[in-house]
Every structure is written in structure tokens, then in C-alpha cells.
Amino acid sequence: RMLPEAWGPSDNGTPRGGIDDSLNKVTDTILSTASLVPFEVGEDLGHEPDKWSGGVQCPEDHCIYGIPRSASHVLCFNPATRSAGPIGNNLGGMACKWSGAVLGCDGCVYGIPSCATRVLRFDPKTSACSMIGSDLGKKKKKWCGGAAASNGKIYCVPFNEKQVLCIDPTTGSTNLIGETFLGNVSSKWSGAVKAEDGCIYGIPYSAAKMLRIDPETDTSKTVGNVLGRASEKWSGGVLAPDGSIYGIPQHALQVLRFDPKTVVATRIGEDLGDGLSKWNGGVLGADGCIYAFPKLAHRMLRIDPRSRNTSLIGDPSSTNMGFDGGVAAVDGFIYAIPQSAARVLRYDPRSIPVSCFGNDLELTSQKWIGGEMGDEQCFYCIPNQADQVMRFNTNTGEAELIGESYGEGGQKWHGGVQANDGCIYAIPRDHPRWLCINPADNSTTLVGKELPTGGGKWNEGVLGEDGCIYAIPRNHQQVIRFDPPTGDWALIGGALGKIGDKWCGGVLGIEGCIYGVPSNAKQVLKIDPVRESIQLVGPDLGDHVHKWAGGCRAQDGSIYFIPRNARHVLKLDPSSGCTAELVGKDLGPEPDKWFGAVQGYDGCIYGIPRAAKHVLCFDPRTRCTALIGAKLDGGSNKWAGGVLHKQSGHIFGIPSSSPQVLRIFTDVSECAVLGCLRMLVGLETTFTTSTSVPRGTSVSDISGRPNTSEGGNLLKNILAHPGHWKIIAAQWKILSGIPNGSETLAAHLKLAPNCMGAILDADSEVWSEYLAISGVQEFLRQPESVNIWLQERIVNNRQTIEAIIAYFELISKLARDDEERRLLLPLAKQPKLLANMLKLPTHAIDRLVSTDIVSSLIEFKSTQPLAALAQALDCAFHCALVCTFLGATWPYWDPELEGRRESFRHDCQISCLVIDILLFMYELYQAFAMWRLDLVWIHILSRQTFMDILMLILVVVVCAENLRNDFKPSEAEEVLEVITTFLVFNKLLGLLATLNTQIATFQTSLYLIILDVRPFGVVLLLVCAAFVHSFRVIQQAAEEPVKAFGPFGDSVWEVFSMLTGAFDTANYPSSTVLSRALFYVYMIVVFVIMMNVLIAVVSDSWAAAQARAKTLFLRGQLQYSALFDAMGLTKVRKLPKCAHRLAKAYRASLSLPHIWAEEAEDAVAEKLQQRILELEQQLKLTESASWTKLEAKMEGMMAKMEMQLISRMQHGEEAASLVEADL
């Protein structure tokens, strides 16, 4: 089942391709979690340029309508069904008709006239288009963008026009208002934004200042500072929550920020490059950031008004461009209107994911409460009822118990603080002493003298600016101060009453004081470490129990307390006399909601769920509260406190009764990838997505047993769709590019190694793209990447062959020495891997065996003890066969000696027959083993097997005939003995070639030379045949016919003897016509020319054989290893170490792998370098000689010219003297 070509609706309104529920689930996950990568949705609308410009969403049907720029119809896009298409009547094909869309007060959409002569009004209810207002003339690009004012009118900013256009939707009239902007400046403003002051501001395109339109007075003027005279600076703008207007850079290098209150415009963000028409228009996302739509840029631009930073979203190699304006829809997604693009662009900027993480820690109550980061990777959980400290690795998700055991049960410590010495000190609750955890050596010790008796003394603590730890009183009546360097402690301040569970946690204020979070206490506790004083501050918060638990200090200096039983977040402002107020929405009366607070890198404060079903996210800047992530089951006391992982920005909840650590993504664009990954590997995803720039990730959330088969099939269907495989690839690239992202991707792929097979089954464009992703490459380094999918993909299919070769070449390149050894074992466990390679064409086999990983695998299999033993026995039996065959067929010329040796020959014949029968049975077993792997015909029809079987049959025939004829063979039997002799020695040579690389090199070279001289042999045969016939022809009329050229056989022998120089001159008498002439021609053509050509051919063949010898040797080793695979001899078994050492020593004594190839390559390189030096020397000598000749020639010419000049001067002087004499 393939994915739909476009995410459009079916006839019944459901997405097409919805046959398989799992496939639908995955595709929906891709669409709903693709926040990392903007991607196109809807039908293909064509690639014609300049189709639509700007759009609005109708509040009634929630459809998005794009205004036609050069298109002939209005565009209608339905976000619910993801369908897009033209609507309404035909508006003609004129270019640049309208530019921008505004939703009027009457619910109609109005198109701003650019080249059109009138305003367009589109009614979504009736899908009718009409022209309103007066004729505005045929001037090109008159206005560009507009905004609706509070009075219901729409104001359009002038682009090439001189005045602002005002549209009144209620009357359908238009008129020009405000100041007349004269001068030579064209394309003045592009885009309009309504600010909080009610005025509308035009974004400077080529104008030098901002334009302000006052709807109350219908006046307009330029305001603010000068922004330069450059053209096409910004196009479109967005009003941010801070009240400022942000201009979208088109040609400008930075984003424009304009504050209407101060009327000051500045440039913010990093340099975005000097490209042309980068972005056009933008919208405000649900996360408070501004998103600009790519026109010629390849990625969306995100502008964060809070930090005033800019970032690019998506894959740099994507083709997402050609959009003009867009809409932030009510479903939370952002949609861009296609100008020259073929589809609508969709992007999701929402939510934050939450997931359980790490191994199962068992379900027990209040195991650990609170924790602290010890280093960049691990945090340490404080034992409450657990007997030991837990150390949790955020990269691997592994938890381990460290240090001394302090007994289970009893609420020993509550929370911890990391001091300046790097150690973590646990706050004593019921235990009489402080606990010191040293992350350097993972040791734990009890420090300090014994504390006062009593249970629940203190909980949580804060590191003061003086380096001391101040523990917040729970049931104890005083604050305790602990000095980590000395281990001394002291009680400070007065008695705070006998009420239990007074405060829960503390926060260090900006002025250095510590504030206790009120749990059962009525007021906030303030600790002044400098004065060593304590006091209760703020208003009376009531008698409710367990009101708040944990808090954080925000960037503005205020302190926010997270509700446990309270219904609201509590804000404490130390700068205003410790005033307190409840902020945020009502979070309900449920008890024991959250316990502990951690501030993320995004500035938000996150409440760790105790009995709540969701994580609490509170934004101090907007005072907004939200419940984020998936529903977290598990009853009460799930987690208690949390820590911030500084490298990735993730927050980890400390497990109290939960069996796993809680992980909260605070900057979690990567969750889009993780969600899709979990679906693809068959795991249920339990988190949503966010659009924050990823700061890193740890290993994946691995839980449950994945359905690897389903994962591979789902990914296969995804990869079949050209649009969606690019989305997944882009997500994987971005995830791989963040810290530890490659490990995260690899960890997920481990759960579904069959996904790799689905990737290699795809088109070459797909698998080449995926194999280049660093996270995929990290996965390929892991032994888990090798599975049954690999041997099943080695089939004789051109596309699959290229993918498999690319795979082996890649892992050969990636695998270092230690990782190569890790990969060899799982590769060796694939019984059909090498065998299936034999099914491929020869050129493919050669490319595969040339890769380091395959050649190492072949060598690894050959060193297995049983394989080495079988190889040695095979060689030994064939040596015995050769010896007994020679003994059985050895000729004796001395009759007396032959009689004495008769019994010996008889015994050799019997032994030879027995060995031959054993070897024949071994051949049958090999054929049966290859039959199990469906390779029986490849094995039987191979040249080597055919020759082996023929040899064994002939040995039986020869031995049987010798026994039958009492060792008196006939001529035919002697011929068989000769043939058998060559076959027997050829087999022995082949066996030795599999053992020794030097022998293999010579054998291979000889084989290749024979193949290469075949064309030469044909030519030589034809030439010699011509001379044979010619010599015989001239004998017919000869006075003295030569017997050597009489019979044809004798003539051939004579011509062949001439090649060796063994000829008689008497056979070529001068009396015979042409006899001597043919002899001379033969000797020149054949003996001189063709023999030298043969030498050259053999030399070239030898050089070529040296280059190919390694490949051909490995091809032979592949056949041998595949045969041993089929026989089960290369299976990795648990044998005594001595067996493995003997096998390796045996192989090492026979062969030095790869050394011969390296020496040959070095020799060739050295010879080539020497040849280059010789050529350079010859070139220098030639140049020197040429310059010498040229200089000599020029000197001669100069001397000749000088002599001619002197001669002429002498003639002139003589003529002058004669004239003077005549005078």
C-alpha cells in the first residue's frame, strides 16, 4: 500500500490511502510532528510563477483564501482535509493583479490592487468575486499590502503610487488619503501592520523611513529614523507581543524592529546574507515567535522577539521556497501561500514533549527525593526511603546505585545541594547526619556531627553566596547552616513554631537572601545569610496545607512558587517589599499536584508532577500557565524534584514512586523526529512537539518491545512517497546535527534494524540521501544494525546491488579497527550472507570483496577452527591423492624393477581409489549443503566444481583400468592418465592458492595472461596457417620439393619449429620460387614483430593481473568461505582458546594477508614515481637543448645583422668621403 501522491481528501473527506491503520497513524504522526521541517501539503497547484499573494483565514469555515496575483482564481485551502484548489469565477490572466489580502469587517476578503484597476472583494459564503470602488488607473504595482483599522476601513500602503488607498467595506467605496509622496522613489513600502496605538505602519521596501497612517484623521506621514536608501529592504511585517513591529528581510541583511512608542527603528539578529528576495511576509506563531515565509530562501526564518535572535528552520538543501505571505491558523499550524511553489507550506510551532526515560527502577514509595547534576552527563538522586544514592546517566539512560547502603525505609534525606567543592550534600530529614556524595569517585560518606533528634527536620536547601548551605525547616523550628569545607553546622535565627511541614524548598533571591516556599506556613520565610537573621515576609497565605512545593527565580528577579495543593502559582516580588500575588490560571483543587520546580533555558518554570497527570509550564513573562505533554499515569508521588541538564536543556524528574526517570524537553524540536521514529520502529509515541531551536538530545526513550517487521514495512511505505521521505530525511539530518543527536537516532534505529533494509530497497536517490546522515552512519557502526534483513537484500537486482555495495563501502569507511571487529561477529552470524553474494554478477562480486569489511569477514570466517581444520584436511587428502595417483601410474622402464614394484603400485591404486571415493562423497556433501542455500546449480556449474568432479571420475576410471589390465594401459588409457594428471595437479594448485596469497597471485596472473593472449593466438594461428599453405603451394612447381612441406602435419611442425629457431636452411632452397622470400617475410613478421608483440601483451597482462590479483583472490576466498558457511564450519562456536590460537597460527603460517597487495602497490607506485622523474628530466633536457639552440640561432642572427649594419655604415662613410673629395 503506497502513500497518497498528495495529502488531499478522498470523496468521503478522509485522507486518501487510509487502508492500513498503522500506516495512517504513521503518516498522521509525520504531519502532526513535523515541527522541525516545514513541508508542503495539498494538491499540486502547478509551478507557474507569481500565482497568489497573501491570504487570510475565514473565521466561519476556517478555510484559507489566497488572493490571485497572476492566477485566474482565488485559492481555497482547507486545513482540515488538506485540500487546495481554485474557487470562484475567472478573474483573467493579467499579471500582478492584486498584492496582499485583508479580512474585512463584513467577513469578505479584499485584494489590494497592484496592477488591477479596482479592488477585489471575495465572499467566502458564496464564493463570489466582485470589483468594488472607482477605477484606480492602469499604473503598474500601485499598492502592496494593507491592514484593517479599528474603524472597519482598510488602508493600503503605496508601492509605486503617491498616496494611501482607503477601502470602505461597508459602502464598497475607495478614496486616496493623506500626504502625497512625491520624488523619484518607486516601490516605497511593502506590507502594513496595525500597531497597539491604532495606527497602521508601512514597512519600508525602498523608502528610507517607516510610513504611519492615522485612521482617525486619515492622515499619513513618514516617521522614525532613516533606514538607508537601498532598494527592496523589507517586505511585510508582524506585530509582536512586545508591541514592536518586525520587518521581514527581503534583500536586507537583518530583521527590522520598529517601536511605535519611541518611533525608533533598529536592525536585530545575525547577518542573514545578501541574497535577493529571501523572505516575503510573516506571521506570529503560537509560541510567540515570528515566522517568515521563504521566497528565494530555502528555509523559514524564525524571529524571537524576547531574545531578538533569529534562526533558520528546516533543511538547508530543501526546495521549500516560492511563497508569498501566509496565515497562522486556528489549528495552531502556520500555512504559507504558494506564489511560485506547487503546494501550500505547513509548519507546526507548538507544544513541549514529556516522556519517561531509562531502565525500570521498580515501584516503591518515595525512593528518592531531589537530586543534583554531578557532571555533564550524570545526576545523583538523594535517597529518601531507598538505601543508596542513585546515579543516572542522561546519555545512556542507565541508572546505578552507588556508595554505602544506609538501609531501606525511613525518610532519611530530602533534597540536595551541590557545594563549591563539587560534592553534593543531602539535606537531613530523619537521618542524624549530613550525606556527602562525591561525583569524582561516586563515593558517599556521612559528615558533620550528629544533629538534633526528631523526624522531618529539614527539606531542601539552598547554597548561599557565602558558600554555606542553608536547609529549609520542615518540622524543625530553626534554620540550619552547614559549612561544607569544615563539616560544621549551626542553627540560626529564632524559633519558627511547632507547626509541621512549614516550608518546602527554597530559592536564592537576586539580593542574596533565601526565600522558603510556604507549604503549611502562612507566610514566606526570608533568610538573610549576612545578618544571620530570619523573618516571615509577605501577606498571610491562609491555613491550607501543602500549598506550594518548590520555586524558581525568574529573569526579572521575582520568585515564583509552584502549587502543590494551591490553585495558582504564587509570585513573590522581593524588590517591592516582598509583595505576593496569585498569577496564572486556576489549576484546580486536586491535591498533591506538583512537587519541585526547575527553570528551563527558555525562561519558563516547569513543575514536576507528583500526582498531576501533566507537567506544569509557567511563563513568567506572560504569566501564562499550561499543562504540557502526554498524560502521565502512575498515581501519586510519581516524581519529587528535578534537575536541569545544562548541555541539552532537558529537565529530568527524580523518581519517587515512579519506576522511571521523567524527561521534559524544554527546547524540543527534536521531538518531532523522535515521535516519528517511535512510530516507525513500532513504539507508541507519548510526547508532542515544540518548535524551539534544539540544543541537544540524549539517547532515545527506549521502552517496550518494538515490532521490527511493522517498522520496516511502515518506513518502506513512507519512503515510497517522494514528499514524505524528504521530510523524514530532513528531520533525521537536523536531529543528527545537534549534540548527541546522532546517538539518539542510532538508538531508535536499533529497535528496528529492518528499517535499514527498507531504506536500501528504495530508489538510489533515497538511500544515498539516508546513508549520508550522520545518525544513520552512527547506527551502521553498531552491531545491532546487522540483522537478517542484510542477507535478504543481496539479490540479483541492479538497484538493490548498487545499494548493497554502497552499504558495504560505507561501513568499511566508517568502521575503525575496534568497531570492525564488533561488526564482524554479527555479520558472521548471517549464514546466507556470503552465499548470496555468489548469486550476483561477477562485477558486483568483485566490488563487494574489494571492500574492507567483506574481505575482513572472509578472513574472519577462514580463521574459525573448524573451517581451518576442514581446509587443512582437504589439502592433506588431495596431497595424498596426488601421491597415490603418481605411485599408481608411475612408469618403470626396467622390467626387473617393475616386477618388484608391482605390489606397491597395486596398493597405491587401492589407496587412490579409497581417497577418491572419500573426496567424491565430500563433493556430494558440499553439493547438498549448497542445495540448502539454493546455490546448488551455481556450485555444480562452476568451473572449479566441474573440473573437480571430472578429475575424481577420471581417477576412478584410470585406477580401475590399470587394475583390470594389470598395469598395461593402452594408448587411450595413457591419454586419460595424462589428462587426469593435469587435473589432479591443477586441483592441488587451486588448494594451495586458497592458502597462500603469493601462489594465488601467480595462478591468477597466469590465468589472466592466458585469457589476454587469446586474440593474439588467433591472429598468430591465422598468419601461421597462411604461411603453411604458402610453403606447400610453392613446392608443387619446385625442382627439388622439400619433404618438410609435403604432408600437412609436417608443414605445421616445420612452421612451428621456425618460431623456436629450430629450422634447416636446406628446406628453403633458392631454386624454389619465393622460398627464401617467404622465409624472410615469415621471420620478420612472425619471429620478430609478433613475438615482440607477444612479449608486450604478456607484460601488460602481467601488470593488469597484479592490479586485479587481490580481487580475484578474494573472489576465490569468497567461494571457499561460502561453501564452509553452507557446511556449518564457520559458525562462531565456544571452543577452547587453544583451538582459536592454533587456527590463527595455522592461517598466519600459510599467508600474510594484504601484505602482498601493499608491496605490489608500493612497487608500482615507486616505479611510476621513477618514470615520472625520468620524464621530467628528459623534459628539462629537451627544454634546455631547445633554448640553447634558440639562443645560438638568435646570437647568430644578431651577429649577422651587426655585420651588415657595420658594412653599410662603412659604405656610407666611404660614399660621404667621396662626395667631400669631389667638392
CSV table of C-alpha atoms in Angstrom, one decimal, residues 145-388:
chain,number,residue,atom,x,y,z
A,145,GLY,CA,-0.3,45.2,1.3
A,146,GLY,CA,-2.8,46.6,3.7
A,147,ALA,CA,-4.3,46.3,7.1
A,148,ALA,CA,-7.8,46.8,8.6
A,149,ALA,CA,-8.2,49.6,11.1
A,150,SER,CA,-10.4,49.8,14.2
A,151,ASN,CA,-12.9,51.9,12.2
A,152,GLY,CA,-13.5,48.9,9.8
A,153,LYS,CA,-11.7,50.5,6.9
A,154,ILE,CA,-8.8,49.0,5.1
A,155,TYR,CA,-5.7,51.1,4.4
A,156,CYS,CA,-3.3,50.1,1.6
A,157,VAL,CA,0.3,51.3,1.6
A,158,PRO,CA,1.6,52.9,-1.6
A,159,PHE,CA,4.2,51.0,-3.6
A,160,ASN,CA,4.5,53.0,-6.8
A,161,GLU,CA,1.5,55.2,-6.1
A,162,LYS,CA,1.8,58.6,-4.3
A,163,GLN,CA,-1.0,58.2,-1.7
A,164,VAL,CA,-2.5,55.8,0.6
A,165,LEU,CA,-5.6,53.9,-0.6
A,166,CYS,CA,-8.6,53.7,1.8
A,167,ILE,CA,-11.2,50.9,1.2
A,168,ASP,CA,-14.6,51.1,3.0
A,169,PRO,CA,-16.1,47.6,3.1
A,170,THR,CA,-19.4,48.9,4.3
A,171,THR,CA,-20.0,51.2,1.2
A,172,GLY,CA,-17.7,49.5,-1.3
A,173,SER,CA,-16.0,52.8,-2.0
A,174,THR,CA,-12.3,53.7,-2.3
A,175,ASN,CA,-10.5,57.0,-2.0
A,176,LEU,CA,-7.0,58.3,-1.7
A,177,ILE,CA,-6.0,59.9,1.6
A,178,GLY,CA,-3.1,61.5,3.3
A,179,GLU,CA,0.1,63.1,2.2
A,180,THR,CA,1.2,62.9,-1.4
A,181,PHE,CA,4.6,61.2,-1.6
A,182,LEU,CA,6.5,62.8,-4.5
A,183,GLY,CA,10.0,62.2,-5.7
A,184,ASN,CA,11.7,59.5,-7.9
A,185,VAL,CA,11.4,56.8,-5.3
A,186,SER,CA,9.4,53.8,-6.5
A,187,SER,CA,8.4,50.6,-4.7
A,188,LYS,CA,8.3,52.6,-1.5
A,189,TRP,CA,6.5,50.4,1.1
A,190,SER,CA,5.5,46.7,1.1
A,191,GLY,CA,3.2,45.4,3.8
A,192,ALA,CA,1.2,47.1,6.6
A,193,VAL,CA,0.8,46.3,10.3
A,194,LYS,CA,-1.7,47.7,12.7
A,195,ALA,CA,0.1,48.6,16.0
A,196,GLU,CA,-1.2,48.9,19.5
A,197,ASP,CA,-1.7,52.6,19.2
A,198,GLY,CA,-4.3,52.0,16.4
A,199,CYS,CA,-2.1,53.4,13.7
A,200,ILE,CA,-1.1,51.4,10.6
A,201,TYR,CA,2.6,51.3,9.7
A,202,GLY,CA,4.0,50.6,6.3
A,203,ILE,CA,7.2,48.5,6.0
A,204,PRO,CA,10.0,50.3,4.0
A,205,TYR,CA,10.7,48.4,0.8
A,206,SER,CA,12.8,51.1,-0.9
A,207,ALA,CA,11.7,54.0,1.2
A,208,ALA,CA,14.0,55.5,3.8
A,209,LYS,CA,11.6,55.7,6.7
A,210,MET,CA,8.5,53.9,8.1
A,211,LEU,CA,5.1,55.1,7.0
A,212,ARG,CA,2.4,55.9,9.6
A,213,ILE,CA,-1.2,56.1,8.8
A,214,ASP,CA,-3.6,57.5,11.4
A,215,PRO,CA,-7.1,56.1,10.7
A,216,GLU,CA,-8.8,58.6,13.0
A,217,THR,CA,-7.6,61.6,10.9
A,218,ASP,CA,-7.0,59.8,7.6
A,219,THR,CA,-3.5,61.3,7.5
A,220,SER,CA,-0.2,59.7,6.7
A,221,LYS,CA,3.4,60.6,7.1
A,222,THR,CA,6.9,59.1,7.3
A,223,VAL,CA,8.3,58.6,10.8
A,224,GLY,CA,11.3,57.3,12.6
A,225,ASN,CA,15.0,57.4,11.8
A,226,VAL,CA,16.4,57.0,8.3
A,227,LEU,CA,17.0,53.3,7.3
A,228,GLY,CA,19.0,53.9,4.2
A,229,ARG,CA,18.3,54.4,0.5
A,230,ALA,CA,18.8,50.8,-0.5
A,231,SER,CA,16.0,49.2,-2.5
A,232,GLU,CA,13.9,46.1,-1.6
A,233,LYS,CA,15.0,46.1,2.0
A,234,TRP,CA,12.0,44.5,3.8
A,235,SER,CA,8.7,43.1,2.7
A,236,GLY,CA,5.9,42.6,5.2
A,237,GLY,CA,5.8,42.9,8.9
A,238,VAL,CA,4.3,41.4,12.1
A,239,LEU,CA,3.3,42.9,15.4
A,240,ALA,CA,5.0,41.1,18.2
A,241,PRO,CA,3.7,40.7,21.8
A,242,ASP,CA,6.1,43.3,23.0
A,243,GLY,CA,4.3,45.9,20.9
A,244,SER,CA,7.1,46.3,18.4
A,245,ILE,CA,6.8,45.7,14.6
A,246,TYR,CA,9.2,43.4,13.0
A,247,GLY,CA,10.0,43.8,9.3
A,248,ILE,CA,10.8,40.7,7.2
A,249,PRO,CA,14.1,41.0,5.3
A,250,GLN,CA,13.9,40.6,1.6
A,251,HIS,CA,17.2,42.0,0.5
A,252,ALA,CA,18.2,43.4,3.9
A,253,LEU,CA,20.9,41.6,5.9
A,254,GLN,CA,19.0,41.8,9.2
A,255,VAL,CA,15.4,41.9,10.6
A,256,LEU,CA,13.9,45.4,11.2
A,257,ARG,CA,12.5,46.2,14.6
A,258,PHE,CA,10.4,49.3,15.0
A,259,ASP,CA,9.0,50.5,18.3
A,260,PRO,CA,5.9,52.7,17.7
A,261,LYS,CA,6.2,54.2,21.2
A,262,THR,CA,9.7,55.6,20.7
A,263,VAL,CA,9.5,55.8,16.9
A,264,VAL,CA,12.9,54.2,16.7
A,265,ALA,CA,13.8,51.6,14.1
A,266,THR,CA,16.8,49.2,14.6
A,267,ARG,CA,18.2,46.1,13.0
A,268,ILE,CA,18.3,43.0,15.1
A,269,GLY,CA,19.6,39.4,14.8
A,270,GLU,CA,22.5,37.9,12.9
A,271,ASP,CA,23.6,38.6,9.4
A,272,LEU,CA,21.3,36.7,7.1
A,273,GLY,CA,23.3,37.1,3.9
A,274,ASP,CA,22.9,39.4,0.9
A,275,GLY,CA,20.7,37.1,-1.1
A,276,LEU,CA,17.9,38.5,-3.2
A,277,SER,CA,14.2,38.2,-2.2
A,278,LYS,CA,14.9,35.9,0.7
A,279,TRP,CA,11.6,36.1,2.6
A,280,ASN,CA,8.3,37.7,2.0
A,281,GLY,CA,5.7,38.2,4.7
A,282,GLY,CA,5.4,36.6,8.1
A,283,VAL,CA,3.0,35.7,10.9
A,284,LEU,CA,3.1,35.4,14.7
A,285,GLY,CA,3.2,31.7,15.8
A,286,ALA,CA,1.5,30.2,18.9
A,287,ASP,CA,4.9,30.1,20.7
A,288,GLY,CA,5.3,33.9,20.5
A,289,CYS,CA,7.9,33.8,17.7
A,290,ILE,CA,7.5,35.3,14.2
A,291,TYR,CA,7.9,33.1,11.2
A,292,ALA,CA,8.8,34.5,7.8
A,293,PHE,CA,8.0,32.7,4.6
A,294,PRO,CA,10.8,31.7,2.1
A,295,LYS,CA,10.6,33.3,-1.3
A,296,LEU,CA,14.0,32.5,-2.7
A,297,ALA,CA,15.5,31.4,0.6
A,298,HIS,CA,15.4,27.6,1.2
A,299,ARG,CA,14.4,27.8,4.9
A,300,MET,CA,11.9,29.6,7.0
A,301,LEU,CA,13.1,32.4,9.2
A,302,ARG,CA,12.2,32.5,12.9
A,303,ILE,CA,12.4,35.7,14.9
A,304,ASP,CA,12.2,35.5,18.7
A,305,PRO,CA,11.1,38.9,19.9
A,306,ARG,CA,12.0,38.0,23.5
A,307,SER,CA,15.7,37.4,22.8
A,308,ARG,CA,15.7,39.3,19.5
A,309,ASN,CA,17.5,36.4,17.9
A,310,THR,CA,16.9,34.9,14.5
A,311,SER,CA,17.3,31.3,13.4
A,312,LEU,CA,16.6,29.3,10.2
A,313,ILE,CA,14.2,26.3,10.3
A,314,GLY,CA,14.4,23.3,8.1
A,315,ASP,CA,17.0,21.5,5.9
A,316,PRO,CA,19.4,23.8,4.0
A,317,SER,CA,19.1,21.5,1.0
A,318,SER,CA,15.3,21.7,0.8
A,319,THR,CA,13.4,23.2,-2.0
A,320,ASN,CA,10.8,24.9,0.2
A,321,MET,CA,10.7,28.3,-1.5
A,322,GLY,CA,8.4,30.4,-3.6
A,323,PHE,CA,5.8,31.6,-1.0
A,324,ASP,CA,4.2,35.0,-0.5
A,325,GLY,CA,2.6,35.6,2.8
A,326,GLY,CA,0.6,33.2,4.9
A,327,VAL,CA,-1.7,32.6,7.9
A,328,ALA,CA,-1.4,31.5,11.5
A,329,ALA,CA,-4.5,29.3,11.5
A,330,VAL,CA,-6.7,28.5,14.4
A,331,ASP,CA,-5.5,24.9,14.5
A,332,GLY,CA,-2.1,26.2,15.6
A,333,PHE,CA,-0.3,25.5,12.3
A,334,ILE,CA,1.2,28.1,10.0
A,335,TYR,CA,0.3,27.9,6.4
A,336,ALA,CA,2.2,29.7,3.6
A,337,ILE,CA,0.5,30.8,0.3
A,338,PRO,CA,2.3,29.5,-2.8
A,339,GLN,CA,3.5,32.1,-5.2
A,340,SER,CA,5.6,30.0,-7.4
A,341,ALA,CA,5.6,26.9,-5.3
A,342,ALA,CA,3.3,24.0,-6.2
A,343,ARG,CA,1.8,23.3,-2.8
A,344,VAL,CA,0.8,25.1,0.4
A,345,LEU,CA,3.6,25.1,3.0
A,346,ARG,CA,2.7,23.9,6.5
A,347,TYR,CA,4.6,24.3,9.8
A,348,ASP,CA,3.8,23.5,13.4
A,349,PRO,CA,5.3,25.7,16.2
A,350,ARG,CA,3.7,24.2,19.3
A,351,SER,CA,3.9,22.2,22.5
A,352,ILE,CA,6.5,20.5,24.6
A,353,PRO,CA,7.0,16.8,25.0
A,354,VAL,CA,7.4,14.8,28.1
A,355,SER,CA,8.4,11.1,28.4
A,356,CYS,CA,9.6,8.5,30.8
A,357,PHE,CA,13.2,7.6,30.4
A,358,GLY,CA,15.7,5.0,31.4
A,359,ASN,CA,15.5,1.5,32.9
A,360,ASP,CA,12.9,0.3,35.3
A,361,LEU,CA,13.6,1.2,38.9
A,362,GLU,CA,10.7,-0.8,40.5
A,363,LEU,CA,7.5,0.5,42.0
A,364,THR,CA,8.2,1.5,45.6
A,365,SER,CA,7.2,4.6,47.5
A,366,GLN,CA,9.4,7.7,47.9
A,367,LYS,CA,12.6,6.1,46.9
A,368,TRP,CA,14.5,9.3,46.2
A,369,ILE,CA,13.5,13.0,46.7
A,370,GLY,CA,15.5,15.7,44.9
A,371,GLY,CA,18.8,15.5,43.1
A,372,GLU,CA,21.7,17.5,41.6
A,373,MET,CA,23.8,17.3,38.5
A,374,GLY,CA,27.2,15.9,39.3
A,375,ASP,CA,28.9,16.4,35.9
A,376,GLU,CA,27.9,17.0,32.3
A,377,GLN,CA,26.2,13.6,31.9
A,378,CYS,CA,25.0,12.3,35.3
A,379,PHE,CA,22.9,13.4,38.1
A,380,TYR,CA,22.6,12.0,41.6
A,381,CYS,CA,19.3,11.2,43.3
A,382,ILE,CA,19.0,11.8,47.1
A,383,PRO,CA,17.9,8.6,49.0
A,384,ASN,CA,14.7,9.1,51.0
A,385,GLN,CA,13.5,5.6,51.6
A,386,ALA,CA,16.0,4.0,49.2
A,387,ASP,CA,19.1,2.5,50.8
A,388,GLN,CA,21.6,4.0,48.3
